[in-house]
PDB file of C-alpha atoms in Angstrom:
ATOM      1  CA  UNK W   1     -84.065 -21.066 -16.374  1.00 40.00           C
ATOM      2  CA  UNK W   2     -82.817 -17.261 -14.925  1.00 47.00           C
ATOM      3  CA  UNK W   3     -79.583 -17.033 -14.480  1.00 50.00           C
ATOM      4  CA  UNK W   4     -79.086 -13.893 -13.355  1.00 46.00           C
ATOM      5  CA  UNK W   5     -77.807 -14.666 -10.308  1.00 48.00           C
ATOM      6  CA  UNK W   6     -74.793 -16.206 -12.057  1.00 64.00           C
ATOM      7  CA  UNK W   7     -74.560 -12.796 -13.729  1.00 81.00           C
ATOM      8  CA  UNK W   8     -74.113 -11.613 -10.544  1.00 88.00           C
ATOM      9  CA  UNK W   9     -71.468 -13.071  -9.622  1.00 90.00           C
ATOM     10  CA  UNK W  10     -69.773 -13.244 -12.528  1.00 91.00           C
ATOM     11  CA  UNK W  11     -69.803  -9.860 -12.703  1.00 95.00           C
ATOM     12  CA  UNK W  12     -67.998  -9.225  -9.254  1.00 97.00           C
ATOM     13  CA  UNK W  13     -65.702 -12.401 -10.059  1.00 96.00           C
ATOM     14  CA  UNK W  14     -64.567 -10.819 -13.562  1.00 96.00           C
ATOM     15  CA  UNK W  15     -64.027  -7.237 -11.562  1.00 97.00           C
ATOM     16  CA  UNK W  16     -61.314  -9.471  -8.907  1.00 98.00           C
ATOM     17  CA  UNK W  17     -59.452 -11.095 -11.592  1.00 97.00           C
ATOM     18  CA  UNK W  18     -59.560  -7.401 -13.599  1.00 97.00           C
ATOM     19  CA  UNK W  19     -58.484  -5.947 -10.170  1.00 98.00           C
ATOM     20  CA  UNK W  20     -55.780  -8.293  -9.716  1.00 97.00           C
ATOM     21  CA  UNK W  21     -54.149  -8.015 -12.716  1.00 97.00           C
ATOM     22  CA  UNK W  22     -53.979  -4.462 -12.933  1.00 96.00           C
ATOM     23  CA  UNK W  23     -52.436  -3.902  -9.093  1.00 96.00           C
ATOM     24  CA  UNK W  24     -49.335  -6.414 -10.419  1.00 96.00           C
ATOM     25  CA  UNK W  25     -49.602  -4.178 -13.487  1.00 95.00           C
ATOM     26  CA  UNK W  26     -49.154  -0.731 -11.213  1.00 94.00           C
ATOM     27  CA  UNK W  27     -46.798  -2.398  -8.611  1.00 94.00           C
ATOM     28  CA  UNK W  28     -44.650  -3.082 -11.575  1.00 93.00           C
ATOM     29  CA  UNK W  29     -44.833   0.837 -12.456  1.00 92.00           C
ATOM     30  CA  UNK W  30     -43.996   1.461  -8.917  1.00 92.00           C
ATOM     31  CA  UNK W  31     -40.600  -0.529  -9.147  1.00 91.00           C
ATOM     32  CA  UNK W  32     -39.825   1.780 -12.314  1.00 91.00           C
ATOM     33  CA  UNK W  33     -41.190   4.734 -11.394  1.00 89.00           C
ATOM     34  CA  UNK W  34     -39.540   6.412  -8.358  1.00 89.00           C
ATOM     35  CA  UNK W  35     -41.903   9.394  -8.615  1.00 91.00           C
ATOM     36  CA  UNK W  36     -42.910  10.882  -5.340  1.00 88.00           C
ATOM     37  CA  UNK W  37     -46.517  12.425  -4.244  1.00 85.00           C
ATOM     38  CA  UNK W  38     -47.178  14.133  -0.988  1.00 75.00           C
ATOM     39  CA  UNK W  39     -44.329  12.370   0.571  1.00 76.00           C
ATOM     40  CA  UNK W  40     -44.802   8.616  -0.597  1.00 83.00           C
ATOM     41  CA  UNK W  41     -44.641   6.524  -4.311  1.00 89.00           C
ATOM     42  CA  UNK W  42     -47.005   8.128  -6.787  1.00 92.00           C
ATOM     43  CA  UNK W  43     -48.778   4.658  -7.178  1.00 93.00           C
ATOM     44  CA  UNK W  44     -49.232   3.804  -3.730  1.00 91.00           C
ATOM     45  CA  UNK W  45     -52.790   4.920  -3.710  1.00 91.00           C
ATOM     46  CA  UNK W  46     -53.940   3.178  -7.029  1.00 94.00           C
ATOM     47  CA  UNK W  47     -52.177  -0.149  -5.696  1.00 94.00           C
ATOM     48  CA  UNK W  48     -53.894   0.249  -2.371  1.00 93.00           C
ATOM     49  CA  UNK W  49     -57.544   0.755  -4.098  1.00 95.00           C
ATOM     50  CA  UNK W  50     -57.007  -2.043  -6.360  1.00 96.00           C
ATOM     51  CA  UNK W  51     -56.061  -4.262  -3.506  1.00 95.00           C
ATOM     52  CA  UNK W  52     -58.922  -2.861  -1.425  1.00 96.00           C
ATOM     53  CA  UNK W  53     -61.418  -3.251  -4.236  1.00 97.00           C
ATOM     54  CA  UNK W  54     -60.700  -6.898  -4.935  1.00 97.00           C
ATOM     55  CA  UNK W  55     -60.756  -7.347  -1.532  1.00 97.00           C
ATOM     56  CA  UNK W  56     -64.581  -6.088  -1.414  1.00 98.00           C
ATOM     57  CA  UNK W  57     -65.906  -7.674  -4.484  1.00 98.00           C
ATOM     58  CA  UNK W  58     -64.737 -11.002  -3.446  1.00 98.00           C
ATOM     59  CA  UNK W  59     -66.501 -10.312  -0.220  1.00 97.00           C
ATOM     60  CA  UNK W  60     -69.802  -9.363  -2.220  1.00 97.00           C
ATOM     61  CA  UNK W  61     -69.105 -12.690  -4.704  1.00 96.00           C
ATOM     62  CA  UNK W  62     -69.226 -15.073  -1.924  1.00 96.00           C
ATOM     63  CA  UNK W  63     -72.074 -13.570   0.059  1.00 96.00           C
ATOM     64  CA  UNK W  64     -74.027 -13.357  -3.188  1.00 95.00           C
ATOM     65  CA  UNK W  65     -73.329 -17.226  -3.559  1.00 93.00           C
ATOM     66  CA  UNK W  66     -74.537 -18.243  -0.227  1.00 94.00           C
ATOM     67  CA  UNK W  67     -78.614 -16.663  -1.175  1.00 93.00           C
ATOM     68  CA  UNK W  68     -81.182 -18.818  -2.579  1.00 90.00           C
ATOM     69  CA  UNK W  69     -82.385 -18.425  -6.653  1.00 87.00           C
ATOM     70  CA  UNK W  70     -84.799 -16.156  -5.824  1.00 86.00           C
ATOM     71  CA  UNK W  71     -82.220 -13.479  -4.002  1.00 88.00           C
ATOM     72  CA  UNK W  72     -79.851 -14.433  -6.276  1.00 86.00           C
ATOM     73  CA  UNK W  73     -81.550 -13.878  -9.642  1.00 84.00           C
ATOM     74  CA  UNK W  74     -82.967 -10.771  -8.228  1.00 89.00           C
ATOM     75  CA  UNK W  75     -82.909  -7.885 -11.125  1.00 92.00           C
ATOM     76  CA  UNK W  76     -81.851  -5.331  -7.988  1.00 94.00           C
ATOM     77  CA  UNK W  77     -78.740  -7.516  -7.024  1.00 95.00           C
ATOM     78  CA  UNK W  78     -77.397  -7.479 -10.542  1.00 94.00           C
ATOM     79  CA  UNK W  79     -78.015  -3.507 -11.282  1.00 95.00           C
ATOM     80  CA  UNK W  80     -76.326  -3.054  -8.031  1.00 96.00           C
ATOM     81  CA  UNK W  81     -73.228  -5.721  -9.002  1.00 96.00           C
ATOM     82  CA  UNK W  82     -73.146  -3.415 -12.215  1.00 96.00           C
ATOM     83  CA  UNK W  83     -73.205   0.173 -10.850  1.00 97.00           C
ATOM     84  CA  UNK W  84     -70.586  -0.959  -8.030  1.00 98.00           C
ATOM     85  CA  UNK W  85     -67.652  -2.660 -10.594  1.00 97.00           C
ATOM     86  CA  UNK W  86     -68.666   0.275 -12.898  1.00 97.00           C
ATOM     87  CA  UNK W  87     -68.092   2.796 -10.400  1.00 98.00           C
ATOM     88  CA  UNK W  88     -64.835   1.073  -9.397  1.00 98.00           C
ATOM     89  CA  UNK W  89     -63.455   1.280 -12.649  1.00 97.00           C
ATOM     90  CA  UNK W  90     -64.056   5.136 -13.046  1.00 97.00           C
ATOM     91  CA  UNK W  91     -62.562   5.922  -9.882  1.00 96.00           C
ATOM     92  CA  UNK W  92     -59.779   4.188 -10.567  1.00 97.00           C
ATOM     93  CA  UNK W  93     -59.081   5.205 -14.095  1.00 96.00           C
ATOM     94  CA  UNK W  94     -59.374   8.888 -12.935  1.00 97.00           C
ATOM     95  CA  UNK W  95     -56.722   7.531  -9.627  1.00 96.00           C
ATOM     96  CA  UNK W  96     -53.967   6.144 -11.982  1.00 95.00           C
ATOM     97  CA  UNK W  97     -54.302   9.178 -14.675  1.00 95.00           C
ATOM     98  CA  UNK W  98     -53.953  11.305 -11.692  1.00 95.00           C
ATOM     99  CA  UNK W  99     -51.019   9.306 -10.066  1.00 94.00           C
ATOM    100  CA  UNK W 100     -49.248   9.367 -13.801  1.00 93.00           C
ATOM    101  CA  UNK W 101     -49.709  13.304 -13.628  1.00 93.00           C
ATOM    102  CA  UNK W 102     -48.167  13.234 -10.053  1.00 93.00           C
ATOM    103  CA  UNK W 103     -51.818  14.860  -8.985  1.00 92.00           C
ATOM    104  CA  UNK W 104     -53.892  13.961  -6.346  1.00 91.00           C
ATOM    105  CA  UNK W 105     -56.992  12.409  -6.930  1.00 92.00           C
ATOM    106  CA  UNK W 106     -58.469  12.426  -3.619  1.00 90.00           C
ATOM    107  CA  UNK W 107     -59.104  15.917  -1.983  1.00 91.00           C
ATOM    108  CA  UNK W 108     -58.069  17.938  -4.640  1.00 91.00           C
ATOM    109  CA  UNK W 109     -60.770  20.773  -5.776  1.00 93.00           C
ATOM    110  CA  UNK W 110     -58.038  22.549  -7.145  1.00 92.00           C
ATOM    111  CA  UNK W 111     -59.959  23.405 -10.275  1.00 95.00           C
ATOM    112  CA  UNK W 112     -63.638  23.332 -11.343  1.00 96.00           C
ATOM    113  CA  UNK W 113     -62.890  20.024 -13.333  1.00 96.00           C
ATOM    114  CA  UNK W 114     -61.332  18.392 -10.452  1.00 95.00           C
ATOM    115  CA  UNK W 115     -63.749  19.776  -8.211  1.00 95.00           C
ATOM    116  CA  UNK W 116     -66.476  17.929 -10.568  1.00 96.00           C
ATOM    117  CA  UNK W 117     -64.368  14.880 -10.739  1.00 96.00           C
ATOM    118  CA  UNK W 118     -63.897  14.601  -6.960  1.00 95.00           C
ATOM    119  CA  UNK W 119     -67.986  15.000  -6.207  1.00 94.00           C
ATOM    120  CA  UNK W 120     -68.053  11.874  -9.078  1.00 96.00           C
ATOM    121  CA  UNK W 121     -65.786  10.129  -7.139  1.00 96.00           C
ATOM    122  CA  UNK W 122     -67.965  10.799  -3.751  1.00 95.00           C
ATOM    123  CA  UNK W 123     -70.855   9.296  -5.402  1.00 96.00           C
ATOM    124  CA  UNK W 124     -68.908   6.044  -6.715  1.00 97.00           C
ATOM    125  CA  UNK W 125     -67.579   5.459  -3.210  1.00 96.00           C
ATOM    126  CA  UNK W 126     -71.038   5.563  -2.102  1.00 97.00           C
ATOM    127  CA  UNK W 127     -72.299   3.015  -4.808  1.00 98.00           C
ATOM    128  CA  UNK W 128     -69.726   0.664  -4.157  1.00 98.00           C
ATOM    129  CA  UNK W 129     -70.277   0.885  -0.449  1.00 98.00           C
ATOM    130  CA  UNK W 130     -73.947   0.524  -0.712  1.00 98.00           C
ATOM    131  CA  UNK W 131     -73.430  -2.471  -2.467  1.00 98.00           C
ATOM    132  CA  UNK W 132     -72.254  -4.367   0.101  1.00 98.00           C
ATOM    133  CA  UNK W 133     -75.456  -3.038   2.207  1.00 98.00           C
ATOM    134  CA  UNK W 134     -77.836  -4.432  -0.370  1.00 97.00           C
ATOM    135  CA  UNK W 135     -76.215  -7.738  -0.062  1.00 97.00           C
ATOM    136  CA  UNK W 136     -75.811  -7.591   3.598  1.00 97.00           C
ATOM    137  CA  UNK W 137     -79.561  -6.871   3.622  1.00 97.00           C
ATOM    138  CA  UNK W 138     -80.492  -9.794   0.973  1.00 96.00           C
ATOM    139  CA  UNK W 139     -78.788 -12.362   2.801  1.00 96.00           C
ATOM    140  CA  UNK W 140     -80.460 -11.200   6.428  1.00 95.00           C
ATOM    141  CA  UNK W 141     -84.139 -11.740   4.711  1.00 95.00           C
ATOM    142  CA  UNK W 142     -83.130 -14.791   2.633  1.00 93.00           C
ATOM    143  CA  UNK W 143     -84.601 -18.004   4.319  1.00 88.00           C
ATOM    144  CA  UNK W 144     -83.735 -19.922   1.294  1.00 89.00           C
ATOM    145  CA  UNK W 145     -79.856 -19.388   2.573  1.00 88.00           C
ATOM    146  CA  UNK W 146     -77.467 -22.182   1.407  1.00 89.00           C
ATOM    147  CA  UNK W 147     -75.766 -21.147   4.835  1.00 91.00           C
ATOM    148  CA  UNK W 148     -76.684 -21.957   8.235  1.00 91.00           C
ATOM    149  CA  UNK W 149     -78.025 -19.479  10.569  1.00 92.00           C
ATOM    150  CA  UNK W 150     -75.058 -18.168  12.110  1.00 94.00           C
ATOM    151  CA  UNK W 151     -72.776 -17.962   9.651  1.00 95.00           C
ATOM    152  CA  UNK W 152     -75.888 -16.191   7.481  1.00 96.00           C
ATOM    153  CA  UNK W 153     -76.479 -13.378  10.929  1.00 96.00           C
ATOM    154  CA  UNK W 154     -72.265 -12.929  10.511  1.00 97.00           C
ATOM    155  CA  UNK W 155     -72.538 -12.079   7.022  1.00 97.00           C
ATOM    156  CA  UNK W 156     -75.559  -9.555   7.158  1.00 97.00           C
ATOM    157  CA  UNK W 157     -73.970  -8.249  10.301  1.00 98.00           C
ATOM    158  CA  UNK W 158     -70.470  -7.662   8.660  1.00 98.00           C
ATOM    159  CA  UNK W 159     -71.668  -6.066   5.513  1.00 98.00           C
ATOM    160  CA  UNK W 160     -74.809  -4.336   6.946  1.00 98.00           C
ATOM    161  CA  UNK W 161     -72.642  -2.701  10.244  1.00 98.00           C
ATOM    162  CA  UNK W 162     -69.967  -2.175   7.818  1.00 98.00           C
ATOM    163  CA  UNK W 163     -71.629  -0.416   5.137  1.00 98.00           C
ATOM    164  CA  UNK W 164     -72.966   2.385   7.954  1.00 98.00           C
ATOM    165  CA  UNK W 165     -69.895   2.875   9.428  1.00 98.00           C
ATOM    166  CA  UNK W 166     -67.686   3.445   6.381  1.00 97.00           C
ATOM    167  CA  UNK W 167     -69.678   5.984   5.079  1.00 97.00           C
ATOM    168  CA  UNK W 168     -70.316   7.741   8.470  1.00 96.00           C
ATOM    169  CA  UNK W 169     -66.458   8.190   8.554  1.00 96.00           C
ATOM    170  CA  UNK W 170     -65.999   8.223   4.823  1.00 95.00           C
ATOM    171  CA  UNK W 171     -68.512  11.587   4.963  1.00 93.00           C
ATOM    172  CA  UNK W 172     -66.429  13.290   7.593  1.00 93.00           C
ATOM    173  CA  UNK W 173     -62.960  12.369   6.311  1.00 93.00           C
ATOM    174  CA  UNK W 174     -64.423  13.884   2.634  1.00 89.00           C
ATOM    175  CA  UNK W 175     -66.065  16.826   4.578  1.00 88.00           C
ATOM    176  CA  UNK W 176     -62.637  18.053   5.865  1.00 87.00           C
ATOM    177  CA  UNK W 177     -60.529  17.240   2.818  1.00 88.00           C
ATOM    178  CA  UNK W 178     -58.042  15.474   4.764  1.00 89.00           C
ATOM    179  CA  UNK W 179     -56.975  12.079   6.375  1.00 89.00           C
ATOM    180  CA  UNK W 180     -55.650  14.196   9.252  1.00 90.00           C
ATOM    181  CA  UNK W 181     -57.090  16.131  11.572  1.00 91.00           C
ATOM    182  CA  UNK W 182     -54.223  18.156  12.915  1.00 89.00           C
ATOM    183  CA  UNK W 183     -50.895  19.418  11.086  1.00 88.00           C
ATOM    184  CA  UNK W 184     -48.599  16.455  11.025  1.00 83.00           C
ATOM    185  CA  UNK W 185     -45.019  17.473  10.533  1.00 81.00           C
ATOM    186  CA  UNK W 186     -42.662  16.361   7.920  1.00 75.00           C
ATOM    187  CA  UNK W 187     -40.946  13.335   8.160  1.00 76.00           C
ATOM    188  CA  UNK W 188     -43.256  12.180  11.220  1.00 80.00           C
ATOM    189  CA  UNK W 189     -43.718   8.720  12.534  1.00 82.00           C
ATOM    190  CA  UNK W 190     -46.334   6.470  10.488  1.00 82.00           C
ATOM    191  CA  UNK W 191     -47.652   2.864  11.435  1.00 84.00           C
ATOM    192  CA  UNK W 192     -45.756   0.889   8.946  1.00 81.00           C
ATOM    193  CA  UNK W 193     -47.071  -0.489   5.620  1.00 76.00           C
ATOM    194  CA  UNK W 194     -50.775   1.323   6.286  1.00 82.00           C
ATOM    195  CA  UNK W 195     -49.015   4.879   7.013  1.00 82.00           C
ATOM    196  CA  UNK W 196     -51.151   5.765   9.836  1.00 90.00           C
ATOM    197  CA  UNK W 197     -49.950   8.985  11.474  1.00 89.00           C
ATOM    198  CA  UNK W 198     -48.551   8.247  14.684  1.00 90.00           C
ATOM    199  CA  UNK W 199     -48.507  11.960  15.890  1.00 92.00           C
ATOM    200  CA  UNK W 200     -51.843  13.353  14.833  1.00 93.00           C
ATOM    201  CA  UNK W 201     -55.697  11.964  14.207  1.00 93.00           C
ATOM    202  CA  UNK W 202     -56.061   9.629  11.259  1.00 94.00           C
ATOM    203  CA  UNK W 203     -59.848   9.027  10.096  1.00 95.00           C
ATOM    204  CA  UNK W 204     -57.706   6.544   7.661  1.00 94.00           C
ATOM    205  CA  UNK W 205     -57.907   4.268  11.120  1.00 96.00           C
ATOM    206  CA  UNK W 206     -61.735   3.804  11.525  1.00 97.00           C
ATOM    207  CA  UNK W 207     -62.075   3.481   7.746  1.00 97.00           C
ATOM    208  CA  UNK W 208     -60.058   0.413   7.651  1.00 96.00           C
ATOM    209  CA  UNK W 209     -62.130  -0.974  10.745  1.00 97.00           C
ATOM    210  CA  UNK W 210     -65.500  -0.069   9.404  1.00 98.00           C
ATOM    211  CA  UNK W 211     -64.647  -1.224   5.790  1.00 97.00           C
ATOM    212  CA  UNK W 212     -63.032  -4.545   6.893  1.00 97.00           C
ATOM    213  CA  UNK W 213     -65.537  -5.492   9.103  1.00 98.00           C
ATOM    214  CA  UNK W 214     -67.373  -6.762   6.017  1.00 98.00           C
ATOM    215  CA  UNK W 215     -64.915  -9.538   6.298  1.00 97.00           C
ATOM    216  CA  UNK W 216     -63.916  -9.900  10.090  1.00 97.00           C
ATOM    217  CA  UNK W 217     -67.787 -10.721  11.089  1.00 98.00           C
ATOM    218  CA  UNK W 218     -67.907 -13.709   8.254  1.00 97.00           C
ATOM    219  CA  UNK W 219     -64.646 -15.304   9.446  1.00 97.00           C
ATOM    220  CA  UNK W 220     -65.842 -14.805  12.616  1.00 97.00           C
ATOM    221  CA  UNK W 221     -69.153 -16.795  11.805  1.00 96.00           C
ATOM    222  CA  UNK W 222     -67.098 -19.470  10.179  1.00 95.00           C
ATOM    223  CA  UNK W 223     -65.278 -19.974  13.142  1.00 95.00           C
ATOM    224  CA  UNK W 224     -67.838 -19.652  15.701  1.00 95.00           C
ATOM    225  CA  UNK W 225     -69.728 -22.757  14.014  1.00 90.00           C
ATOM    226  CA  UNK W 226     -66.749 -24.685  14.319  1.00 88.00           C
ATOM    227  CA  UNK W 227     -67.210 -25.108  18.336  1.00 88.00           C
ATOM    228  CA  UNK W 228     -70.565 -23.491  18.557  1.00 82.00           C
ATOM    229  CA  UNK W 229     -73.913 -23.750  17.727  1.00 82.00           C
ATOM    230  CA  UNK W 230     -77.834 -22.108  18.225  1.00 86.00           C
ATOM    231  CA  UNK W 231     -78.281 -19.388  21.121  1.00 91.00           C
ATOM    232  CA  UNK W 232     -74.642 -19.385  22.205  1.00 93.00           C
ATOM    233  CA  UNK W 233     -73.400 -18.948  18.660  1.00 94.00           C
ATOM    234  CA  UNK W 234     -75.628 -16.257  17.572  1.00 95.00           C
ATOM    235  CA  UNK W 235     -74.966 -14.459  20.391  1.00 96.00           C
ATOM    236  CA  UNK W 236     -71.418 -14.924  20.246  1.00 96.00           C
ATOM    237  CA  UNK W 237     -71.485 -13.402  16.916  1.00 96.00           C
ATOM    238  CA  UNK W 238     -73.649  -9.784  17.943  1.00 97.00           C
ATOM    239  CA  UNK W 239     -70.711  -9.924  20.773  1.00 97.00           C
ATOM    240  CA  UNK W 240     -67.916  -9.533  18.069  1.00 97.00           C
ATOM    241  CA  UNK W 241     -70.272  -7.401  15.960  1.00 98.00           C
ATOM    242  CA  UNK W 242     -70.341  -4.986  19.339  1.00 98.00           C
ATOM    243  CA  UNK W 243     -67.050  -5.146  20.292  1.00 98.00           C
ATOM    244  CA  UNK W 244     -65.821  -4.380  16.409  1.00 98.00           C
ATOM    245  CA  UNK W 245     -68.394  -1.466  15.919  1.00 98.00           C
ATOM    246  CA  UNK W 246     -67.258   0.117  19.601  1.00 98.00           C
ATOM    247  CA  UNK W 247     -63.827  -0.213  18.299  1.00 97.00           C
ATOM    248  CA  UNK W 248     -64.174   1.370  14.998  1.00 97.00           C
ATOM    249  CA  UNK W 249     -66.151   4.176  17.337  1.00 97.00           C
ATOM    250  CA  UNK W 250     -63.303   4.454  19.313  1.00 97.00           C
ATOM    251  CA  UNK W 251     -60.668   5.008  16.679  1.00 96.00           C
ATOM    252  CA  UNK W 252     -63.419   7.573  14.771  1.00 97.00           C
ATOM    253  CA  UNK W 253     -63.357   9.828  18.327  1.00 96.00           C
ATOM    254  CA  UNK W 254     -59.833   9.659  18.991  1.00 96.00           C
ATOM    255  CA  UNK W 255     -59.088  10.904  15.410  1.00 95.00           C
ATOM    256  CA  UNK W 256     -61.531  13.290  15.691  1.00 95.00           C
ATOM    257  CA  UNK W 257     -60.020  14.367  18.668  1.00 94.00           C
ATOM    258  CA  UNK W 258     -56.701  15.164  16.813  1.00 93.00           C
ATOM    259  CA  UNK W 259     -55.081  12.078  18.615  1.00 93.00           C
ATOM    260  CA  UNK W 260     -53.343   8.901  16.765  1.00 92.00           C
ATOM    261  CA  UNK W 261     -54.824   5.694  17.225  1.00 90.00           C
ATOM    262  CA  UNK W 262     -51.276   4.004  18.069  1.00 81.00           C
TER     263      UNK W 262
END
């Protein structure tokens, strides 16, 4: 009996467990190490990425678990999981080392070494993001899914749509070598917790919306299944997907115009 599907899900869940443990360790470092990089704690970026990737891989594990055995046993899905988790490991290791050295990991092309590492991080980010698109496509095509058509559509739209939108925003942000569009003054107002600028355009806002479409749509699907079914439920899912995509596009265009989202 082929247990490839079990290995695929195990890879994602093992990554989630490791990321949670590492998040706790880095949080401990932040409590004792008060050094700063670019106006914030040197451990803020690794913390955010550990948490975000834990959510990402948990989403992929849960989505994979809804697939029928023929899709879950796919060598392609197994290879995608390995590539995504390995890429995350590489990115977080480099990010953490750079934080300890009080150097930027993102947008850092100060030396040939840093330029190469930044390019490798871009490749890794694409692999991590594309994993969601591949799983979403499998969910969309699989007729033997363990969930109904409403939730299956929600998962597929969330993962595929989130992948496309995330890549669009991320490539624009990476090419610009900055989160911001415009020059942010020192000590400028920012959105609490998220750190988004409230004075200039900030591409992290549409990036956040695009990435978390992967969770919002499946959650919406679960909620809709409780009070609606059939064509009405499917229409509601498509409407939510359209609204979320429109909101992301609005935030993206506003950032590109140099205007804050909030």
